[in-house]
Short mmCIF file of C-alpha atoms (C1' of nucleotides) in Angstrom, two decimals:
data_model
loop_
_atom_site.label_atom_id
_atom_site.label_comp_id
_atom_site.label_asym_id
_atom_site.label_seq_id
_atom_site.Cartn_x
_atom_site.Cartn_y
_atom_site.Cartn_z
CA MET A 1 -13.86 -46.74 25.46
CA PRO A 2 -14.79 -45.23 28.82
CA THR A 3 -12.47 -43.35 31.14
CA LYS A 4 -12.39 -43.81 34.88
CA ILE A 5 -12.78 -40.64 36.89
CA GLN A 6 -12.64 -41.06 40.69
CA ASN A 7 -13.90 -44.64 40.43
CA THR A 8 -16.81 -43.70 38.16
CA VAL A 9 -16.76 -45.36 34.73
CA VAL A 10 -17.52 -42.48 32.34
CA TYR A 11 -18.66 -42.80 28.72
CA GLY A 12 -19.15 -39.99 26.22
CA ASP A 13 -17.53 -36.94 24.73
CA PRO A 14 -17.67 -34.20 25.81
CA ILE A 15 -18.10 -35.15 29.46
CA ASP A 16 -20.69 -32.94 31.15
CA GLN A 17 -18.93 -31.70 34.30
CA ALA A 18 -22.22 -30.89 36.04
CA ALA A 19 -23.44 -34.47 35.51
CA LEU A 20 -20.08 -35.87 36.62
CA LYS A 21 -20.22 -33.82 39.80
CA GLN A 22 -23.71 -35.16 40.51
CA ILE A 23 -22.73 -38.82 40.17
CA HIS A 24 -19.66 -38.23 42.33
CA THR A 25 -21.92 -36.76 45.00
CA ALA A 26 -24.13 -39.87 44.75
CA ALA A 27 -21.03 -42.11 44.97
CA GLN A 28 -20.12 -40.70 48.38
CA HIS A 29 -22.92 -42.66 50.09
CA GLU A 30 -21.37 -45.50 52.11
CA ARG A 31 -23.62 -48.15 50.52
CA VAL A 32 -22.53 -47.31 46.96
CA VAL A 33 -20.38 -50.04 45.42
CA HIS A 34 -20.02 -48.75 41.85
CA THR A 35 -21.07 -45.89 39.53
CA VAL A 36 -21.24 -45.52 35.74
CA LEU A 37 -22.16 -42.60 33.47
CA MET A 38 -23.54 -43.39 30.00
CA ALA A 39 -22.52 -41.53 26.82
CA ASP A 40 -25.93 -39.76 26.59
CA HIS A 41 -25.53 -38.35 30.11
CA HIS A 42 -26.60 -34.89 31.17
CA LYS A 43 -27.50 -33.11 34.38
CA GLY A 44 -30.64 -34.31 36.14
CA TYR A 45 -32.44 -33.87 39.41
CA GLY A 46 -29.99 -35.12 42.06
CA VAL A 47 -28.68 -38.04 40.00
CA PRO A 48 -27.76 -37.30 36.35
CA ILE A 49 -29.68 -38.75 33.42
CA GLY A 50 -27.50 -41.59 32.13
CA GLY A 51 -26.31 -42.33 35.68
CA VAL A 52 -26.10 -45.88 37.05
CA VAL A 53 -25.53 -46.24 40.80
CA ALA A 54 -25.20 -49.63 42.52
CA TYR A 55 -25.92 -50.04 46.23
CA ARG A 56 -25.35 -52.80 48.74
CA GLU A 57 -28.66 -53.42 50.56
CA ALA A 58 -30.02 -49.98 49.73
CA ILE A 59 -32.06 -48.20 47.06
CA SER A 60 -32.43 -44.57 45.99
CA PRO A 61 -35.73 -42.91 45.00
CA THR A 62 -33.69 -39.95 43.72
CA GLY A 63 -31.75 -42.35 41.50
CA VAL A 64 -34.89 -43.85 39.99
CA GLY A 65 -36.30 -40.36 39.54
CA TYR A 66 -39.78 -38.97 39.04
CA ASP A 67 -40.81 -41.02 36.03
CA ILE A 68 -40.54 -44.44 37.65
CA GLY A 69 -40.54 -47.22 35.06
CA CYS A 70 -40.07 -44.91 32.10
CA GLY A 71 -38.87 -47.04 29.22
CA ASN A 72 -39.09 -48.17 25.64
CA MET A 73 -41.08 -50.80 23.83
CA ALA A 74 -40.71 -51.69 20.16
CA VAL A 75 -42.79 -54.26 18.29
CA LYS A 76 -42.13 -55.62 14.82
CA LEU A 77 -45.23 -56.02 12.64
CA ASP A 78 -45.99 -58.73 10.12
CA LEU A 79 -46.03 -55.97 7.53
CA ARG A 80 -43.57 -54.49 5.04
CA ASN A 81 -43.60 -50.75 4.51
CA THR A 82 -45.34 -49.73 1.29
CA MET A 83 -46.86 -46.52 2.66
CA THR A 84 -47.01 -43.45 0.45
CA ARG A 85 -46.61 -40.05 2.12
CA GLU A 86 -50.37 -39.56 1.86
CA GLU A 87 -51.00 -42.89 3.59
CA ARG A 88 -48.52 -42.02 6.32
CA ILE A 89 -50.41 -38.78 6.99
CA GLN A 90 -53.64 -40.79 7.37
CA ILE A 91 -51.92 -43.31 9.67
CA GLY A 92 -50.55 -40.45 11.78
CA ARG A 93 -54.03 -38.95 12.12
CA GLN A 94 -55.46 -42.34 13.12
CA ILE A 95 -52.82 -42.81 15.82
CA GLN A 96 -53.49 -39.27 17.08
CA SER A 97 -57.17 -40.11 17.50
CA LEU A 98 -56.39 -43.41 19.23
CA ILE A 99 -53.58 -42.44 21.62
CA SER A 100 -53.64 -39.47 24.03
CA PHE A 101 -50.54 -37.28 24.26
CA GLY A 102 -49.66 -34.62 26.79
CA VAL A 103 -49.58 -33.90 30.51
CA GLY A 104 -52.83 -34.69 32.29
CA GLU A 105 -54.41 -36.37 29.26
CA LYS A 106 -56.72 -39.33 29.75
CA ASN A 107 -57.16 -42.44 27.64
CA LEU A 108 -60.37 -42.29 25.61
CA GLN A 109 -60.61 -46.08 25.91
CA ARG A 110 -60.75 -47.27 29.52
CA VAL A 111 -58.14 -50.01 29.88
CA TRP A 112 -56.89 -52.05 32.82
CA ASP A 113 -54.98 -55.27 33.44
CA ASP A 114 -54.93 -58.07 36.05
CA ARG A 115 -51.24 -57.47 36.64
CA LEU A 116 -52.20 -54.16 38.23
CA GLU A 117 -54.43 -55.82 40.82
CA GLY A 118 -52.92 -56.55 44.22
CA ASP A 119 -52.39 -55.32 47.76
CA TRP A 120 -50.66 -52.23 46.39
CA TRP A 121 -53.82 -50.17 46.42
CA GLN A 122 -54.33 -50.78 50.15
CA MET A 123 -51.19 -48.75 50.90
CA PRO A 124 -52.38 -45.35 52.22
CA HIS A 125 -50.33 -43.28 49.80
CA LEU A 126 -51.63 -45.25 46.79
CA LYS A 127 -55.35 -45.38 47.65
CA GLY A 128 -56.10 -41.98 46.16
CA LEU A 129 -54.06 -42.60 43.02
CA ARG A 130 -56.02 -45.47 41.54
CA ARG A 131 -58.57 -43.32 39.73
CA THR A 132 -55.90 -41.21 38.01
CA ALA A 133 -53.99 -44.37 37.19
CA GLU A 134 -57.08 -45.93 35.58
CA GLU A 135 -57.77 -42.81 33.53
CA GLN A 136 -54.19 -42.38 32.32
CA LEU A 137 -53.18 -45.96 31.55
CA GLY A 138 -51.97 -46.21 27.95
CA THR A 139 -51.41 -42.46 27.50
CA VAL A 140 -48.09 -41.04 26.40
CA GLY A 141 -47.47 -37.81 28.33
CA GLY A 142 -45.23 -34.95 27.27
CA GLY A 143 -41.61 -33.86 26.97
CA ASN A 144 -39.48 -36.37 25.09
CA HIS A 145 -42.13 -39.10 25.14
CA TYR A 146 -43.33 -40.37 21.79
CA VAL A 147 -44.91 -42.94 19.52
CA ASP A 148 -42.84 -43.66 16.40
CA ILE A 149 -43.47 -45.76 13.30
CA PHE A 150 -40.25 -47.16 11.84
CA GLU A 151 -39.00 -49.22 8.94
CA ASP A 152 -36.15 -51.66 9.63
CA GLU A 153 -33.30 -52.75 7.34
CA ASP A 154 -35.49 -55.49 5.82
CA GLY A 155 -38.44 -53.20 5.18
CA TYR A 156 -40.53 -54.38 8.15
CA VAL A 157 -42.70 -51.86 10.01
CA TRP A 158 -42.04 -51.41 13.75
CA ILE A 159 -43.99 -49.43 16.36
CA GLY A 160 -41.81 -47.83 19.05
CA VAL A 161 -43.09 -46.12 22.19
CA HIS A 162 -41.30 -44.17 24.92
CA PHE A 163 -43.14 -43.20 28.10
CA GLY A 164 -43.42 -44.13 31.75
CA SER A 165 -45.80 -44.29 34.67
CA ARG A 166 -47.44 -40.88 34.10
CA GLY A 167 -49.05 -39.22 37.11
CA LEU A 168 -48.94 -42.42 39.19
CA GLY A 169 -45.15 -42.74 39.22
CA HIS A 170 -44.67 -39.03 39.63
CA GLN A 171 -46.89 -38.93 42.71
CA ILE A 172 -45.21 -42.04 44.16
CA ALA A 173 -41.79 -40.41 43.72
CA THR A 174 -43.01 -37.12 45.18
CA HIS A 175 -44.50 -38.94 48.19
CA PHE A 176 -41.34 -40.89 49.08
CA LEU A 177 -38.96 -37.98 48.49
CA LYS A 178 -41.06 -35.92 50.90
CA GLU A 179 -41.56 -38.69 53.48
CA GLY A 180 -37.88 -39.58 53.36
CA GLY A 181 -36.87 -35.97 53.89
CA ALA A 182 -34.97 -35.64 50.62
CA ALA A 183 -32.83 -32.53 50.35
CA LYS A 184 -34.14 -30.14 47.71
CA GLY A 185 -32.26 -28.76 44.73
CA MET A 186 -30.61 -30.03 41.56
CA ASP A 187 -27.30 -30.86 43.25
CA ALA A 188 -28.65 -32.13 46.56
CA GLU A 189 -27.44 -35.41 47.98
CA PRO A 190 -29.66 -38.26 46.71
CA LEU A 191 -32.13 -39.82 49.14
CA VAL A 192 -31.18 -43.41 49.99
CA PHE A 193 -33.29 -46.01 51.83
CA GLU A 194 -31.22 -48.76 53.42
CA GLU A 195 -32.75 -52.18 54.02
CA GLY A 196 -34.52 -52.06 57.38
CA HIS A 197 -35.58 -48.43 56.90
CA PRO A 198 -39.39 -48.23 57.35
CA LEU A 199 -39.76 -46.75 53.84
CA PHE A 200 -37.51 -49.30 52.07
CA ASN A 201 -40.15 -51.94 51.39
CA PRO A 202 -43.04 -49.52 50.75
CA TYR A 203 -40.88 -47.71 48.20
CA LEU A 204 -39.73 -50.93 46.55
CA GLU A 205 -43.32 -52.19 46.26
CA SER A 206 -44.59 -48.83 44.97
CA MET A 207 -41.76 -48.69 42.43
CA LYS A 208 -42.71 -52.17 41.23
CA LEU A 209 -46.34 -51.09 40.79
CA ALA A 210 -45.23 -48.08 38.73
CA GLY A 211 -43.03 -50.43 36.69
CA VAL A 212 -45.90 -52.80 35.92
CA TYR A 213 -48.13 -49.82 35.15
CA ALA A 214 -45.63 -48.41 32.67
CA THR A 215 -45.18 -51.83 31.03
CA VAL A 216 -48.92 -52.38 30.69
CA GLY A 217 -49.37 -48.87 29.25
CA ARG A 218 -46.66 -49.35 26.62
CA GLU A 219 -48.01 -52.80 25.79
CA TRP A 220 -51.52 -51.47 25.34
CA ALA A 221 -50.35 -48.61 23.10
CA CYS A 222 -48.30 -50.97 20.90
CA HIS A 223 -51.08 -53.54 20.64
CA ALA A 224 -53.79 -50.94 20.02
CA ILE A 225 -51.82 -49.38 17.17
CA ALA A 226 -50.89 -52.78 15.70
CA GLU A 227 -54.49 -54.01 15.77
CA GLN A 228 -56.62 -50.90 15.34
CA VAL A 229 -54.44 -48.92 12.92
CA PHE A 230 -52.38 -51.47 10.99
CA ALA A 231 -54.51 -54.63 11.52
CA ALA A 232 -51.20 -56.51 11.69
CA GLU A 233 -49.75 -59.29 13.83
CA ILE A 234 -46.83 -58.62 16.15
CA LEU A 235 -43.81 -60.78 15.23
CA ASP A 236 -41.28 -59.57 17.78
CA ARG A 237 -41.08 -57.39 20.86
CA VAL A 238 -38.24 -55.57 22.64
CA HIS A 239 -38.91 -53.90 25.95
CA ASN A 240 -37.23 -52.45 29.03
CA HIS A 241 -37.46 -49.79 31.70
CA HIS A 242 -34.63 -47.27 31.75
CA ASN A 243 -35.64 -45.48 34.97
CA TYR A 244 -35.72 -48.29 37.50
CA ALA A 245 -33.85 -50.32 40.12
CA TRP A 246 -33.31 -54.07 40.10
CA LEU A 247 -31.67 -56.46 42.56
CA GLU A 248 -29.00 -58.00 40.32
CA GLU A 249 -26.05 -60.38 40.49
CA HIS A 250 -22.71 -58.65 39.84
CA PRO A 251 -19.91 -60.94 41.11
CA ARG A 252 -17.18 -58.32 40.88
CA PHE A 253 -19.14 -55.86 43.00
CA GLY A 254 -20.03 -58.16 45.88
CA GLY A 255 -22.81 -60.34 44.43
CA GLU A 256 -26.40 -59.18 44.85
CA ILE A 257 -26.67 -55.42 44.62
CA TYR A 258 -29.40 -52.92 43.79
CA VAL A 259 -28.56 -51.32 40.45
CA VAL A 260 -30.35 -48.00 40.07
CA ARG A 261 -30.57 -46.80 36.49
CA LYS A 262 -31.75 -43.29 35.59
CA GLY A 263 -31.85 -42.99 31.82
CA ALA A 264 -29.80 -46.11 31.24
CA THR A 265 -30.78 -49.31 29.44
CA PRO A 266 -30.02 -52.68 31.05
CA ALA A 267 -27.85 -54.69 28.64
CA PHE A 268 -26.90 -58.09 30.02
CA ASP A 269 -25.44 -60.68 27.66
CA GLY A 270 -28.01 -61.19 24.88
CA GLN A 271 -30.55 -58.82 26.43
CA ARG A 272 -32.07 -56.61 23.77
CA GLY A 273 -32.98 -52.95 24.13
CA PHE A 274 -34.70 -50.36 21.96
CA ILE A 275 -32.68 -47.13 21.92
CA GLY A 276 -34.63 -44.19 20.58
CA ALA A 277 -32.84 -41.37 18.75
CA SER A 278 -34.18 -37.86 18.31
CA MET A 279 -37.16 -37.53 15.96
CA GLY A 280 -34.91 -37.04 12.92
CA ASP A 281 -32.41 -39.90 13.25
CA ASP A 282 -32.32 -43.68 13.04
CA SER A 283 -33.11 -45.57 16.26
CA TYR A 284 -31.58 -48.95 17.13
CA ILE A 285 -32.36 -52.33 18.59
CA VAL A 286 -29.19 -53.40 20.41
CA ALA A 287 -28.15 -56.36 22.58
CA GLY A 288 -25.67 -56.61 25.41
CA VAL A 289 -22.56 -58.80 25.39
CA ALA A 290 -20.45 -60.39 28.15
CA ASN A 291 -16.95 -59.04 28.71
CA ASP A 292 -14.92 -57.14 31.30
CA GLU A 293 -15.94 -53.72 30.05
CA ALA A 294 -19.64 -54.64 30.10
CA ALA A 295 -19.29 -55.93 33.68
CA GLU A 296 -17.56 -52.66 34.69
CA ALA A 297 -20.44 -50.78 33.02
CA LEU A 298 -22.90 -52.74 35.21
CA TYR A 299 -24.31 -54.23 32.00
CA SER A 300 -25.86 -50.90 31.08
CA THR A 301 -25.95 -48.71 28.01
CA VAL A 302 -27.50 -45.46 26.74
CA HIS A 303 -31.28 -44.87 26.67
CA GLY A 304 -31.22 -42.32 23.89
CA ALA A 305 -29.03 -39.81 22.08
CA GLY A 306 -28.72 -37.24 24.87
CA ARG A 307 -29.33 -33.53 24.71
CA VAL A 308 -26.80 -31.01 23.50
CA MET A 309 -28.88 -28.04 24.61
CA SER A 310 -31.52 -27.41 27.25
CA ARG A 311 -35.18 -27.02 26.42
CA THR A 312 -35.01 -23.26 26.93
CA ALA A 313 -31.80 -22.95 24.87
CA ALA A 314 -33.52 -24.81 22.03
CA ARG A 315 -36.99 -23.24 22.15
CA GLY A 316 -36.38 -19.90 23.84
CA LYS A 317 -38.36 -18.48 26.71
CA TYR A 318 -42.09 -17.93 26.80
CA ASP A 319 -44.21 -15.89 29.17
CA ARG A 320 -46.15 -18.76 30.70
CA ARG A 321 -49.22 -16.60 31.27
CA THR A 322 -49.55 -14.89 27.89
CA GLY A 323 -47.66 -17.40 25.75
CA ARG A 324 -45.61 -14.50 24.35
CA GLN A 325 -42.05 -15.28 23.24
CA LEU A 326 -39.59 -13.44 25.51
CA GLN A 327 -36.34 -14.76 24.14
CA ARG A 328 -35.47 -16.50 20.91
CA GLY A 329 -34.19 -20.05 21.05
CA GLN A 330 -31.28 -21.43 19.05
CA ILE A 331 -33.41 -23.61 16.76
CA SER A 332 -35.78 -22.20 14.14
CA GLU A 333 -38.89 -23.94 12.85
CA ARG A 334 -37.38 -23.70 9.38
CA ALA A 335 -34.20 -25.55 10.43
CA MET A 336 -36.26 -28.26 12.11
CA ALA A 337 -38.58 -28.60 9.10
CA ASP A 338 -35.61 -28.83 6.73
CA TRP A 339 -34.04 -31.63 8.78
CA LEU A 340 -37.25 -33.65 8.84
CA LYS A 341 -37.95 -33.03 5.16
CA GLU A 342 -34.42 -34.13 4.22
CA ARG A 343 -35.04 -37.47 5.96
CA ASP A 344 -38.71 -37.68 4.99
CA VAL A 345 -39.93 -37.91 8.60
CA LEU A 346 -43.56 -36.95 9.21
CA LEU A 347 -43.96 -35.19 12.57
CA PHE A 348 -47.24 -34.86 14.47
CA GLY A 349 -47.13 -32.63 17.56
CA GLY A 350 -43.64 -32.07 18.94
CA ASP A 351 -41.85 -28.80 19.54
CA LEU A 352 -38.52 -27.08 18.94
CA ASP A 353 -37.07 -28.36 22.21
CA GLU A 354 -37.32 -31.89 20.77
CA ALA A 355 -35.78 -30.95 17.41
CA PRO A 356 -32.94 -33.14 16.12
CA GLN A 357 -30.62 -30.14 16.54
CA ALA A 358 -31.21 -30.23 20.31
CA TYR A 359 -29.80 -33.78 20.49
CA LYS A 360 -26.59 -35.66 19.77
CA ARG A 361 -26.41 -38.05 16.82
CA LEU A 362 -27.29 -41.48 18.22
CA ASP A 363 -24.95 -43.40 15.87
CA GLU A 364 -22.03 -41.32 17.17
CA VAL A 365 -23.11 -41.80 20.79
CA LEU A 366 -23.34 -45.58 20.33
CA VAL A 367 -19.71 -45.71 19.12
CA HIS A 368 -18.65 -45.04 22.73
CA HIS A 369 -20.45 -48.24 23.78
CA GLN A 370 -19.37 -50.37 20.82
CA ASN A 371 -17.44 -52.87 22.98
CA THR A 372 -20.45 -53.72 25.16
CA ILE A 373 -23.37 -53.85 22.72
CA VAL A 374 -24.12 -55.16 19.25
CA ILE A 375 -26.60 -53.56 16.85
CA LYS A 376 -29.42 -55.93 15.87
CA HIS A 377 -31.71 -53.62 13.88
CA VAL A 378 -31.64 -50.10 12.45
CA LEU A 379 -35.02 -48.37 12.65
CA LYS A 380 -35.61 -45.51 10.22
CA PRO A 381 -38.35 -43.12 11.43
CA LEU A 382 -41.39 -42.78 9.11
CA ILE A 383 -43.90 -41.11 11.45
CA VAL A 384 -43.17 -39.41 14.79
CA LEU A 385 -45.94 -38.44 17.22
CA MET A 386 -45.41 -36.33 20.33
CA ALA A 387 -47.40 -34.06 22.66
CA GLY A 388 -48.32 -30.58 21.52
CA LYS A 389 -50.10 -29.00 18.61
CA ASP A 390 -48.74 -29.82 15.17
CA VAL A 391 -45.79 -27.58 14.34
CA PHE A 392 -46.01 -28.31 10.63
CA ASP A 393 -48.66 -28.93 8.05
CA PRO A 394 -47.70 -32.33 6.64
CA TYR A 395 -49.23 -31.41 3.27
CA LYS A 396 -46.97 -28.38 2.88
CA ASP A 397 -43.89 -29.01 5.02
"C1'" DA B 1 -40.59 -36.23 33.97
"C1'" DT B 2 -45.28 -34.06 36.36
"C1'" DG B 3 -53.67 -32.96 36.22
"C1'" DT B 4 -46.20 -28.02 34.81
"C1'" DC B 5 -48.49 -24.14 41.95
"C1'" DC B 6 -52.28 -26.38 47.21
#
DNA sequence: ATGTCC
């Protein structure tokens, strides 16, 4: 059950005071009608990750964040898992050669989609971005972005992907934060565009482009892996953005409002979402329900497990120029390898800052939201692929 | 999160 702190509905335990302070700062804007903090919340840039802020006739680029349209897609294959460890290593290698991971990486296969055609590219700030967008479509990026292969409770194989709008969304966000005169700093007041502001519609349209771009990229990655690696049909698909804003109907908060979600999964009655855990835990397909608590939560739930330590706390500090380790992190490669071995997860790429030990346990996090979602599928990770050089040798570790 | 600093 959530608690209510100064009109913000707050999920999770412990409550991160820095994140709470950030959403309270956001809530001070006169157009804000309601705020919610998910159980996987933590401090973000301006608005916390796991923060949901609803506005009357206004939208916030800070609330959507830099990775506009970041989200999750999971597809169920017409295939039951019979893979040996050796076969999983081969599958992992095939996916690595098909999908590009990491900042600035380009897709080896040039892909595009009619849904990305439109007047968008005539907007001055988008003209120069088309080439990058074309090169990066279908690539995964870095940080906590991944491609996972799962097995569900019936033995079916699922592909799950988590990434957003890559350089395109980042440059759109950067452009509007600058043009709108956003205050700088982690705890700065979020930038808000009210309807009628000259940047309101350009931002909304640009956000929508980044959203379509992210969707098409995730779709391509899922389809490419299903067809080119598994040669299997897709039986089911679950998809959503978790960094995005929608104009939605919420009767108890004044009807049509813009709901800005940063690291929060929309979960209206019956709406399914794919919630990814850390690399070493089960992920879930959930669905929203209709009740008072769900309405108060703006029909939103977690987007992941949530960090328990920062990247630097987990991995330590490096000298960026020489690559030399300056300070030890809290997680050792041995501890990470042991966790993955225990659960028989094969990891390709990845780093210590994405280790299971750096995250909460997703099953425990979901307990906080048990009144507003139901679990539809449990997805056990078989293969996890992330940016970076391989930390482990799958033949030995 | 981000061709991680124009």
